[in-house]
Each structure stands twice: as structure tokens, then as C-alpha cells.
């Protein structure tokens, strides 16, 4: 144990910046290959946040959980956890279009520029979150360039039980939550509901959310399973907008848009049928439907426009997984088809002229094959490919004017190959290479009513080299290096007012993670991680310039102390380094300031009651996760100051 402490101390002293909390545990199974599998067999950096870890955080939202994952940079525009983007591998302003976010394998990314609406995911309904760092396009397709995040829903089990929770805190925030779960013979159920709101840190930043969810599963026999899942969620929130430097100096809690607002209502329905063919593989088919209605009124804009957008999304995902052997080698084959249909109706209703009704249609179909070959008991070779076709129909219909119908289609492919060697329990080294791609979204095809027929998909190569080792004392250390080259990078050209395929980009970096459980039953914990990113334009007018909004260094360090078995104390120091403002491709202006924040938490369990208290940004550090500068002065989206919340949960 003494050697572990010495090694850990030396590593921490060598760090030029603190790093984000390592939340992955050894010998964890994930669905990164679309079937639960030991992390040690996958040639990729994978982080898993399980239910126990989520409960120990007492988070307000899924966004709070994602902030704990090493290698992720989360930017929250409003500060209330609803309008946030997640960046992996350094994509800056385009992060939301280069990371795939899924709920039980169902894509949440839209075909327009809207970031994923995390308000539709109740944190109490989450069983675990799996983060696949690096290109994952073979299994997850379009947009899985920087990585993929799969949020797994809870299912019922055991005797009937319920939990009721109430919480409140800073800025008049409060929320009530409830869950029920259980099972009877071969029938399982889980349900949840929540209702809450906050006035927000800034003027005109209030938010209100509510929702219900239900998961039902029936297993008629040992080889057959049916599942039905449904949820409904609402979110109503204000949009405080950006502040200039002079406005920040006067009142960083102010708003430049005192009356702008937005709302969303979402309904999701998913069904699954699963059949174990008893030695001949497993067949699973998922069918889902998503309805989302979004509205907003931008009083601060000229003409006070109102926007109303309706999304219909239908998906079908059959897959087949079979274990076999060939020539004495153990094989696992995963193959399937992904079909996705979108219909988006968007109405713009300004008081003045320029109102329009637009419709967008997208059809995407892909086939994929992933093969895992066990060359020896501890040496695994993985390879696979994907062929993906996408077609878009864009119907622009300005009021009192002829319509403009445009279309685009493109076929892309992805492949991957990797080698994993398990040299010790819960330990591995791996190397992989692969190709990934991202199609343009409809807002990139059409800019200010102008259609760009020449816009093509981004694509690139990703190379990974890494390893994970678990020492006898329990210290787990992982290190991953990556090298990614992207072509056809899509960016907005201010000279042509179009999104165009402009400069290529290069993404280099590494992630170092340490995780040390302590105590006879591992009730204590120390963790530290370090993430480095060197992301720059590779050619063109911005050659060698850094990509905006991408920090070189980021991370956190902290620990958990358990007292009397029922009292837990948590502390974490977070750090985000300097980065250029959004829009500053020329690196012409000062960088956004680096910042460090301290978070504390504690909970105490007594009988069926759990009392908890959390503090974010303990020292009231002034910082902004997002800002932009297009040459007319810097603008900021100030992040909250000290944020406090406390509550009690009761189990029945």
C-alpha cells in the first residue's frame, strides 16, 4: 500500500493541471459493442458511470453527471442544465454534431443544429452512462467522430419499492421526484416522475421542468423478452443571451434579452423484442418513435420572431449477435441494420416580413458488421465496417412566395480494426485505427435561405494507443493517446454567408486517469485525471491556428471519505484551461480565461432516509464556459456562482 501512495504522489506532483474524476471501475461490462461485454476486451477508452455513483453525486440533471467524466468538456449556455453541449476530442463550436448521444441505443441527436435536450432525460431513470471515447462510427454511424455516449435506462427488479425525494437550493430552485419499481414472476416495471424549477443565476434564466416515464418488461420464457418504454417531458425556460465585457463588468447576473423564452414538449415510445436462439445467436429488434415540439419567442431580435418546430423521428434497429468458432478461434459476430426517418416542420413568424414555413425530410439507412476474434485467451482482434446512406429533402416555403425544393444525398462508410491484450486481471493494452464521418445537418445545407448543393460530409481517420493497469493495491491507472485527422471540416464562411467544406483539422491528445479505492471495503476513494488536447487547422487560411473553444488542459482531482459507514464526504477540484473564443478561427483576440472551481458534497443515511447537501463553485469563481468573438468585441455566457442544494430521499 505504501508503494501505491508513493507512486500516486509522484504522478500528482508531475501534473501541470488537475484532471477530471475517473469514474470507470475495473471489470465493468458495457454495451459498447451493442451487447454487454467486459471493458477489458474492447480496444477503446471507455468510461462507465453506474447507478451507485450517480446516486452518490445527487445530481440535478444528467449534465451534472457528465461533468464528472474524464475527457469531456461540457458547455452549458443557460447555467440550468438544459441547453448544454458535450465535447469529446476537441470540436469546439461543432461539438454537438461530432458526438452521438443515445438513450438505450436510440439517437437523441437531431438533423438540425439543436443540441441534445437533456431535460427530456430524468436523472432518476438512468441506470448507467457509458462513454466511448474516440471514433465509434462503425456501430453508431453518422456523427460518432469524437465518440459516443449511451445512457441506459433503469428497469424494475425485486420486491415492489418506491422512493420519494424533495430538494431545494440556490436561486429559488426546487424539485420533487418519485420512483416505483418491482417485479412479479416474469414481469418487471419501473416508473418515475419529477417536477421542478429554478429562477436561475441570471436575470431571465428561469426554468421549469416536469415529466413521467414508464418501463415495462415481460419474459414469457428463458429465451424470449419483450420491453415497452414510454416517457413524456416538458421544459419551459428563458434565454438570457450573451453579455458584452462592459455588461459583465456592471452585472454578470444581468441579461441582454429580458423577454426571450423557449419551450419543449417531448414524447418517446420504444419497443423491443429479444430472442435467444440457444446456441445460434441472439436476435434483437428495437422500434422507436419520438415526437418533439419546440417553440420560442426572440423579443430581442428585430421583428420579435416566433419559432415553432415539430420533430417526428421513427427508427428501426434489428441486430443479430452470435458466438462461434473457426479453426479453433473463438468468434463473436455483431451485425445489424439502422434505419432512421425524420420529418421536421419549422415555422418562422416574425412581426415584419420574412415569415416562412419549412419542411425537412431525412432518410438514413445503414448496415454494419463487427467481428471479434480471440486469437488467444488474452489477445483479441476486432474489426468491422459500416455502409451508410443518407438523403435529405428540403422544402423552403416563404409566405406569399414560390417554394424552393432542394435535395441532397450521400453514401459514406466507416471501418475499424483493433488489437487488445489482457496482460493481467482488469488490465489491458490496445491499439486501434478507424475511419469516421459526419453528414451536414439541414441548418448547414441551408443558411439564411440559401442552399449549398456542394456541401459534403466530414470524414477522417482516428488512431488510438492506450492501456489500463490495476495494481495489487487496487490503484487503477489508464493512459490513452489519440491522433485524428479530419477532412472536409464544415464551417461558416462569413464572405459567402454559407456553410462550406473549408479547412482540415488535426486532433492530438491524451487522457491520464487514476482511481484508488482505500479501506478494508473500498469505502474511501482518491482520483485524479489529466486531459491534454492539441487541436488545430491543418491547411488553408487558418493553417496551424487553434480550434476555438478547445482547452489544451482540463480535469479534476478529489476523493470520497466514508465515516461510520453511513456518512460520506466528497470533494472535487475542477480545472479548464485557456481557449480561444468561439468564432475566432484566426486566433486574433485574447483567449478566454482559465478557471478552477471547488465542489463539495455530503450525505447521511439513517434507516430509510438519506439526507444530502451539495455545493458547486464553493469559492464563487467568476467564469464562463462559452463565449464568442467575431471581431466586434467579446461576448460571454456567464456560468453560475456558488450553487447550493440539499434534500432528503425516503425509500419505502
JSON list of N, CA and C in Angstrom, two decimals, residues 83-140:
[
{"chain": "A", "resi": 83, "resn": "UNK", "atom": "N", "xyz": [-29.71, 23.50, -21.80]},
{"chain": "A", "resi": 83, "resn": "UNK", "atom": "CA", "xyz": [-29.13, 23.79, -23.12]},
{"chain": "A", "resi": 83, "resn": "UNK", "atom": "C", "xyz": [-27.62, 23.66, -23.02]},
{"chain": "A", "resi": 84, "resn": "UNK", "atom": "N", "xyz": [-27.13, 22.43, -23.14]},
{"chain": "A", "resi": 84, "resn": "UNK", "atom": "CA", "xyz": [-25.71, 22.15, -22.98]},
{"chain": "A", "resi": 84, "resn": "UNK", "atom": "C", "xyz": [-25.20, 21.33, -24.15]},
{"chain": "A", "resi": 85, "resn": "UNK", "atom": "N", "xyz": [-23.91, 21.47, -24.43]},
{"chain": "A", "resi": 85, "resn": "UNK", "atom": "CA", "xyz": [-23.25, 20.63, -25.43]},
{"chain": "A", "resi": 85, "resn": "UNK", "atom": "C", "xyz": [-22.11, 19.87, -24.76]},
{"chain": "A", "resi": 86, "resn": "UNK", "atom": "N", "xyz": [-21.82, 18.69, -25.27]},
{"chain": "A", "resi": 86, "resn": "UNK", "atom": "CA", "xyz": [-20.77, 17.83, -24.72]},
{"chain": "A", "resi": 86, "resn": "UNK", "atom": "C", "xyz": [-19.69, 17.66, -25.78]},
{"chain": "A", "resi": 87, "resn": "UNK", "atom": "N", "xyz": [-18.46, 18.04, -25.42]},
{"chain": "A", "resi": 87, "resn": "UNK", "atom": "CA", "xyz": [-17.34, 17.99, -26.36]},
{"chain": "A", "resi": 87, "resn": "UNK", "atom": "C", "xyz": [-16.40, 16.85, -25.98]},
{"chain": "A", "resi": 88, "resn": "UNK", "atom": "N", "xyz": [-16.05, 16.04, -26.97]},
{"chain": "A", "resi": 88, "resn": "UNK", "atom": "CA", "xyz": [-15.11, 14.95, -26.80]},
{"chain": "A", "resi": 88, "resn": "UNK", "atom": "C", "xyz": [-14.09, 15.02, -27.92]},
{"chain": "A", "resi": 89, "resn": "UNK", "atom": "N", "xyz": [-12.83, 15.05, -27.59]},
{"chain": "A", "resi": 89, "resn": "UNK", "atom": "CA", "xyz": [-11.73, 15.09, -28.55]},
{"chain": "A", "resi": 89, "resn": "UNK", "atom": "C", "xyz": [-11.58, 16.44, -29.24]},
{"chain": "A", "resi": 90, "resn": "UNK", "atom": "N", "xyz": [-12.20, 17.51, -28.71]},
{"chain": "A", "resi": 90, "resn": "UNK", "atom": "CA", "xyz": [-11.91, 18.85, -29.13]},
{"chain": "A", "resi": 90, "resn": "UNK", "atom": "C", "xyz": [-12.53, 19.32, -30.43]},
{"chain": "A", "resi": 91, "resn": "UNK", "atom": "N", "xyz": [-13.85, 19.53, -30.43]},
{"chain": "A", "resi": 91, "resn": "UNK", "atom": "CA", "xyz": [-14.54, 20.03, -31.62]},
{"chain": "A", "resi": 91, "resn": "UNK", "atom": "C", "xyz": [-15.13, 21.43, -31.42]},
{"chain": "A", "resi": 92, "resn": "UNK", "atom": "N", "xyz": [-15.01, 21.97, -30.22]},
{"chain": "A", "resi": 92, "resn": "UNK", "atom": "CA", "xyz": [-15.41, 23.35, -30.00]},
{"chain": "A", "resi": 92, "resn": "UNK", "atom": "C", "xyz": [-16.85, 23.62, -30.32]},
{"chain": "A", "resi": 93, "resn": "UNK", "atom": "N", "xyz": [-17.09, 24.61, -31.20]},
{"chain": "A", "resi": 93, "resn": "UNK", "atom": "CA", "xyz": [-18.46, 25.02, -31.54]},
{"chain": "A", "resi": 93, "resn": "UNK", "atom": "C", "xyz": [-19.25, 23.91, -32.22]},
{"chain": "A", "resi": 94, "resn": "UNK", "atom": "N", "xyz": [-18.57, 22.97, -32.84]},
{"chain": "A", "resi": 94, "resn": "UNK", "atom": "CA", "xyz": [-19.26, 21.89, -33.57]},
{"chain": "A", "resi": 94, "resn": "UNK", "atom": "C", "xyz": [-19.32, 20.60, -32.75]},
{"chain": "A", "resi": 95, "resn": "UNK", "atom": "N", "xyz": [-19.11, 20.71, -31.44]},
{"chain": "A", "resi": 95, "resn": "UNK", "atom": "CA", "xyz": [-19.06, 19.53, -30.59]},
{"chain": "A", "resi": 95, "resn": "UNK", "atom": "C", "xyz": [-20.35, 18.72, -30.64]},
{"chain": "A", "resi": 96, "resn": "UNK", "atom": "N", "xyz": [-21.50, 19.41, -30.61]},
{"chain": "A", "resi": 96, "resn": "UNK", "atom": "CA", "xyz": [-22.78, 18.71, -30.58]},
{"chain": "A", "resi": 96, "resn": "UNK", "atom": "C", "xyz": [-23.06, 17.89, -31.81]},
{"chain": "A", "resi": 97, "resn": "UNK", "atom": "N", "xyz": [-22.34, 18.13, -32.90]},
{"chain": "A", "resi": 97, "resn": "UNK", "atom": "CA", "xyz": [-22.56, 17.39, -34.13]},
{"chain": "A", "resi": 97, "resn": "UNK", "atom": "C", "xyz": [-21.48, 16.34, -34.37]},
{"chain": "A", "resi": 98, "resn": "UNK", "atom": "N", "xyz": [-20.55, 16.20, -33.43]},
{"chain": "A", "resi": 98, "resn": "UNK", "atom": "CA", "xyz": [-19.48, 15.22, -33.59]},
{"chain": "A", "resi": 98, "resn": "UNK", "atom": "C", "xyz": [-19.41, 14.24, -32.43]},
{"chain": "A", "resi": 99, "resn": "UNK", "atom": "N", "xyz": [-20.42, 14.25, -31.57]},
{"chain": "A", "resi": 99, "resn": "UNK", "atom": "CA", "xyz": [-20.57, 13.26, -30.50]},
{"chain": "A", "resi": 99, "resn": "UNK", "atom": "C", "xyz": [-22.00, 12.75, -30.54]},
{"chain": "A", "resi": 100, "resn": "UNK", "atom": "N", "xyz": [-22.18, 11.46, -30.64]},
{"chain": "A", "resi": 100, "resn": "UNK", "atom": "CA", "xyz": [-23.51, 10.86, -30.67]},
{"chain": "A", "resi": 100, "resn": "UNK", "atom": "C", "xyz": [-23.99, 10.61, -29.24]},
{"chain": "A", "resi": 101, "resn": "UNK", "atom": "N", "xyz": [-25.16, 11.13, -28.91]},
{"chain": "A", "resi": 101, "resn": "UNK", "atom": "CA", "xyz": [-25.79, 10.91, -27.60]},
{"chain": "A", "resi": 101, "resn": "UNK", "atom": "C", "xyz": [-26.98, 9.97, -27.82]},
{"chain": "A", "resi": 102, "resn": "UNK", "atom": "N", "xyz": [-27.03, 8.89, -27.06]},
{"chain": "A", "resi": 102, "resn": "UNK", "atom": "CA", "xyz": [-28.09, 7.90, -27.22]},
{"chain": "A", "resi": 102, "resn": "UNK", "atom": "C", "xyz": [-28.77, 7.62, -25.88]},
{"chain": "A", "resi": 103, "resn": "UNK", "atom": "N", "xyz": [-30.02, 7.23, -25.97]},
{"chain": "A", "resi": 103, "resn": "UNK", "atom": "CA", "xyz": [-30.78, 6.74, -24.83]},
{"chain": "A", "resi": 103, "resn": "UNK", "atom": "C", "xyz": [-31.20, 5.32, -25.16]},
{"chain": "A", "resi": 104, "resn": "UNK", "atom": "N", "xyz": [-30.57, 4.34, -24.50]},
{"chain": "A", "resi": 104, "resn": "UNK", "atom": "CA", "xyz": [-30.82, 2.92, -24.79]},
{"chain": "A", "resi": 104, "resn": "UNK", "atom": "C", "xyz": [-30.58, 2.60, -26.26]},
{"chain": "A", "resi": 105, "resn": "UNK", "atom": "N", "xyz": [-29.52, 3.19, -26.83]},
{"chain": "A", "resi": 105, "resn": "UNK", "atom": "CA", "xyz": [-29.18, 2.93, -28.22]},
{"chain": "A", "resi": 105, "resn": "UNK", "atom": "C", "xyz": [-29.94, 3.75, -29.23]},
{"chain": "A", "resi": 106, "resn": "UNK", "atom": "N", "xyz": [-30.91, 4.56, -28.78]},
{"chain": "A", "resi": 106, "resn": "UNK", "atom": "CA", "xyz": [-31.69, 5.42, -29.67]},
{"chain": "A", "resi": 106, "resn": "UNK", "atom": "C", "xyz": [-31.04, 6.79, -29.73]},
{"chain": "A", "resi": 107, "resn": "UNK", "atom": "N", "xyz": [-30.74, 7.24, -30.95]},
{"chain": "A", "resi": 107, "resn": "UNK", "atom": "CA", "xyz": [-30.06, 8.51, -31.12]},
{"chain": "A", "resi": 107, "resn": "UNK", "atom": "C", "xyz": [-30.94, 9.68, -30.67]},
{"chain": "A", "resi": 108, "resn": "UNK", "atom": "N", "xyz": [-30.33, 10.60, -29.91]},
{"chain": "A", "resi": 108, "resn": "UNK", "atom": "CA", "xyz": [-31.02, 11.81, -29.49]},
{"chain": "A", "resi": 108, "resn": "UNK", "atom": "C", "xyz": [-30.60, 13.02, -30.31]},
{"chain": "A", "resi": 109, "resn": "UNK", "atom": "N", "xyz": [-29.49, 12.90, -31.06]},
{"chain": "A", "resi": 109, "resn": "UNK", "atom": "CA", "xyz": [-29.05, 14.00, -31.91]},
{"chain": "A", "resi": 109, "resn": "UNK", "atom": "C", "xyz": [-30.08, 14.25, -33.01]},
{"chain": "A", "resi": 110, "resn": "UNK", "atom": "N", "xyz": [-30.37, 15.52, -33.25]},
{"chain": "A", "resi": 110, "resn": "UNK", "atom": "CA", "xyz": [-31.33, 15.89, -34.27]},
{"chain": "A", "resi": 110, "resn": "UNK", "atom": "C", "xyz": [-30.63, 16.08, -35.61]},
{"chain": "A", "resi": 111, "resn": "UNK", "atom": "N", "xyz": [-31.43, 16.31, -36.68]},
{"chain": "A", "resi": 111, "resn": "UNK", "atom": "CA", "xyz": [-30.85, 16.55, -38.00]},
{"chain": "A", "resi": 111, "resn": "UNK", "atom": "C", "xyz": [-30.64, 18.04, -38.24]},
{"chain": "A", "resi": 112, "resn": "UNK", "atom": "N", "xyz": [-30.88, 18.87, -37.21]},
{"chain": "A", "resi": 112, "resn": "UNK", "atom": "CA", "xyz": [-30.55, 20.29, -37.31]},
{"chain": "A", "resi": 112, "resn": "UNK", "atom": "C", "xyz": [-29.51, 20.62, -36.24]},
{"chain": "A", "resi": 113, "resn": "UNK", "atom": "N", "xyz": [-29.26, 21.90, -36.03]},
{"chain": "A", "resi": 113, "resn": "UNK", "atom": "CA", "xyz": [-28.19, 22.31, -35.13]},
{"chain": "A", "resi": 113, "resn": "UNK", "atom": "C", "xyz": [-28.59, 22.30, -33.66]},
{"chain": "A", "resi": 114, "resn": "UNK", "atom": "N", "xyz": [-29.80, 21.91, -33.34]},
{"chain": "A", "resi": 114, "resn": "UNK", "atom": "CA", "xyz": [-30.21, 21.87, -31.95]},
{"chain": "A", "resi": 114, "resn": "UNK", "atom": "C", "xyz": [-29.35, 20.88, -31.16]},
{"chain": "A", "resi": 115, "resn": "UNK", "atom": "N", "xyz": [-28.83, 21.33, -30.02]},
{"chain": "A", "resi": 115, "resn": "UNK", "atom": "CA", "xyz": [-28.11, 20.42, -29.14]},
{"chain": "A", "resi": 115, "resn": "UNK", "atom": "C", "xyz": [-29.11, 19.45, -28.50]},
{"chain": "A", "resi": 116, "resn": "UNK", "atom": "N", "xyz": [-28.59, 18.35, -28.00]},
{"chain": "A", "resi": 116, "resn": "UNK", "atom": "CA", "xyz": [-29.44, 17.36, -27.35]},
{"chain": "A", "resi": 116, "resn": "UNK", "atom": "C", "xyz": [-30.17, 18.00, -26.17]},
{"chain": "A", "resi": 117, "resn": "UNK", "atom": "N", "xyz": [-31.45, 17.76, -26.08]},
{"chain": "A", "resi": 117, "resn": "UNK", "atom": "CA", "xyz": [-32.27, 18.30, -24.99]},
{"chain": "A", "resi": 117, "resn": "UNK", "atom": "C", "xyz": [-32.20, 17.36, -23.79]},
{"chain": "A", "resi": 118, "resn": "UNK", "atom": "N", "xyz": [-31.27, 17.64, -22.87]},
{"chain": "A", "resi": 118, "resn": "UNK", "atom": "CA", "xyz": [-31.08, 16.76, -21.71]},
{"chain": "A", "resi": 118, "resn": "UNK", "atom": "C", "xyz": [-32.23, 16.86, -20.71]},
{"chain": "A", "resi": 119, "resn": "UNK", "atom": "N", "xyz": [-33.09, 17.87, -20.88]},
{"chain": "A", "resi": 119, "resn": "UNK", "atom": "CA", "xyz": [-34.23, 17.98, -19.96]},
{"chain": "A", "resi": 119, "resn": "UNK", "atom": "C", "xyz": [-35.21, 16.84, -20.14]},
{"chain": "A", "resi": 120, "resn": "UNK", "atom": "N", "xyz": [-35.14, 16.13, -21.28]},
{"chain": "A", "resi": 120, "resn": "UNK", "atom": "CA", "xyz": [-36.05, 15.01, -21.52]},
{"chain": "A", "resi": 120, "resn": "UNK", "atom": "C", "xyz": [-35.56, 13.71, -20.89]},
{"chain": "A", "resi": 121, "resn": "UNK", "atom": "N", "xyz": [-34.42, 13.75, -20.21]},
{"chain": "A", "resi": 121, "resn": "UNK", "atom": "CA", "xyz": [-33.87, 12.55, -19.57]},
{"chain": "A", "resi": 121, "resn": "UNK", "atom": "C", "xyz": [-33.87, 12.77, -18.06]},
{"chain": "A", "resi": 122, "resn": "UNK", "atom": "N", "xyz": [-34.76, 12.12, -17.37]},
{"chain": "A", "resi": 122, "resn": "UNK", "atom": "CA", "xyz": [-34.81, 12.24, -15.91]},
{"chain": "A", "resi": 122, "resn": "UNK", "atom": "C", "xyz": [-33.63, 11.47, -15.31]},
{"chain": "A", "resi": 123, "resn": "UNK", "atom": "N", "xyz": [-32.84, 12.14, -14.47]},
{"chain": "A", "resi": 123, "resn": "UNK", "atom": "CA", "xyz": [-31.65, 11.50, -13.94]},
{"chain": "A", "resi": 123, "resn": "UNK", "atom": "C", "xyz": [-32.00, 10.30, -13.07]},
{"chain": "A", "resi": 124, "resn": "UNK", "atom": "N", "xyz": [-33.19, 10.30, -12.47]},
{"chain": "A", "resi": 124, "resn": "UNK", "atom": "CA", "xyz": [-33.61, 9.15, -11.65]},
{"chain": "A", "resi": 124, "resn": "UNK", "atom": "C", "xyz": [-33.94, 7.92, -12.49]},
{"chain": "A", "resi": 125, "resn": "UNK", "atom": "N", "xyz": [-34.09, 8.10, -13.80]},
{"chain": "A", "resi": 125, "resn": "UNK", "atom": "CA", "xyz": [-34.41, 6.96, -14.67]},
{"chain": "A", "resi": 125, "resn": "UNK", "atom": "C", "xyz": [-33.17, 6.34, -15.27]},
{"chain": "A", "resi": 126, "resn": "UNK", "atom": "N", "xyz": [-31.98, 6.83, -14.92]},
{"chain": "A", "resi": 126, "resn": "UNK", "atom": "CA", "xyz": [-30.74, 6.38, -15.55]},
{"chain": "A", "resi": 126, "resn": "UNK", "atom": "C", "xyz": [-30.10, 5.28, -14.70]},
{"chain": "A", "resi": 127, "resn": "UNK", "atom": "N", "xyz": [-29.83, 4.13, -15.32]},
{"chain": "A", "resi": 127, "resn": "UNK", "atom": "CA", "xyz": [-29.13, 3.03, -14.65]},
{"chain": "A", "resi": 127, "resn": "UNK", "atom": "C", "xyz": [-27.62, 3.24, -14.70]},
{"chain": "A", "resi": 128, "resn": "UNK", "atom": "N", "xyz": [-27.12, 3.62, -15.86]},
{"chain": "A", "resi": 128, "resn": "UNK", "atom": "CA", "xyz": [-25.70, 3.90, -16.02]},
{"chain": "A", "resi": 128, "resn": "UNK", "atom": "C", "xyz": [-25.48, 4.69, -17.30]},
{"chain": "A", "resi": 129, "resn": "UNK", "atom": "N", "xyz": [-24.31, 5.29, -17.41]},
{"chain": "A", "resi": 129, "resn": "UNK", "atom": "CA", "xyz": [-23.92, 6.04, -18.60]},
{"chain": "A", "resi": 129, "resn": "UNK", "atom": "C", "xyz": [-22.60, 5.49, -19.10]},
{"chain": "A", "resi": 130, "resn": "UNK", "atom": "N", "xyz": [-22.57, 5.11, -20.36]},
{"chain": "A", "resi": 130, "resn": "UNK", "atom": "CA", "xyz": [-21.37, 4.55, -20.97]},
{"chain": "A", "resi": 130, "resn": "UNK", "atom": "C", "xyz": [-20.82, 5.56, -21.98]},
{"chain": "A", "resi": 131, "resn": "UNK", "atom": "N", "xyz": [-19.54, 5.87, -21.84]},
{"chain": "A", "resi": 131, "resn": "UNK", "atom": "CA", "xyz": [-18.89, 6.85, -22.71]},
{"chain": "A", "resi": 131, "resn": "UNK", "atom": "C", "xyz": [-17.80, 6.14, -23.51]},
{"chain": "A", "resi": 132, "resn": "UNK", "atom": "N", "xyz": [-17.97, 6.10, -24.83]},
{"chain": "A", "resi": 132, "resn": "UNK", "atom": "CA", "xyz": [-16.98, 5.53, -25.73]},
{"chain": "A", "resi": 132, "resn": "UNK", "atom": "C", "xyz": [-16.16, 6.66, -26.32]},
{"chain": "A", "resi": 133, "resn": "UNK", "atom": "N", "xyz": [-14.92, 6.81, -25.86]},
{"chain": "A", "resi": 133, "resn": "UNK", "atom": "CA", "xyz": [-14.05, 7.89, -26.30]},
{"chain": "A", "resi": 133, "resn": "UNK", "atom": "C", "xyz": [-13.43, 7.53, -27.65]},
{"chain": "A", "resi": 134, "resn": "UNK", "atom": "N", "xyz": [-13.47, 8.46, -28.59]},
{"chain": "A", "resi": 134, "resn": "UNK", "atom": "CA", "xyz": [-12.87, 8.22, -29.89]},
{"chain": "A", "resi": 134, "resn": "UNK", "atom": "C", "xyz": [-13.88, 7.73, -30.91]},
{"chain": "A", "resi": 135, "resn": "UNK", "atom": "N", "xyz": [-13.44, 7.65, -32.16]},
{"chain": "A", "resi": 135, "resn": "UNK", "atom": "CA", "xyz": [-14.32, 7.30, -33.27]},
{"chain": "A", "resi": 135, "resn": "UNK", "atom": "C", "xyz": [-15.06, 5.99, -33.00]},
{"chain": "A", "resi": 136, "resn": "UNK", "atom": "N", "xyz": [-16.39, 6.03, -33.16]},
{"chain": "A", "resi": 136, "resn": "UNK", "atom": "CA", "xyz": [-17.25, 4.87, -32.89]},
{"chain": "A", "resi": 136, "resn": "UNK", "atom": "C", "xyz": [-18.29, 4.72, -34.01]},
{"chain": "A", "resi": 137, "resn": "UNK", "atom": "N", "xyz": [-17.91, 5.10, -35.23]},
{"chain": "A", "resi": 137, "resn": "UNK", "atom": "CA", "xyz": [-18.88, 5.20, -36.33]},
{"chain": "A", "resi": 137, "resn": "UNK", "atom": "C", "xyz": [-19.34, 3.86, -36.86]},
{"chain": "A", "resi": 138, "resn": "UNK", "atom": "N", "xyz": [-18.56, 2.80, -36.70]},
{"chain": "A", "resi": 138, "resn": "UNK", "atom": "CA", "xyz": [-18.99, 1.50, -37.23]},
{"chain": "A", "resi": 138, "resn": "UNK", "atom": "C", "xyz": [-20.30, 1.06, -36.59]},
{"chain": "A", "resi": 139, "resn": "UNK", "atom": "N", "xyz": [-20.39, 1.19, -35.28]},
{"chain": "A", "resi": 139, "resn": "UNK", "atom": "CA", "xyz": [-21.60, 0.76, -34.58]},
{"chain": "A", "resi": 139, "resn": "UNK", "atom": "C", "xyz": [-22.64, 1.86, -34.45]},
{"chain": "A", "resi": 140, "resn": "UNK", "atom": "N", "xyz": [-22.20, 3.14, -34.42]},
{"chain": "A", "resi": 140, "resn": "UNK", "atom": "CA", "xyz": [-23.14, 4.21, -34.11]},
{"chain": "A", "resi": 140, "resn": "UNK", "atom": "C", "xyz": [-23.29, 5.24, -35.22]}
]
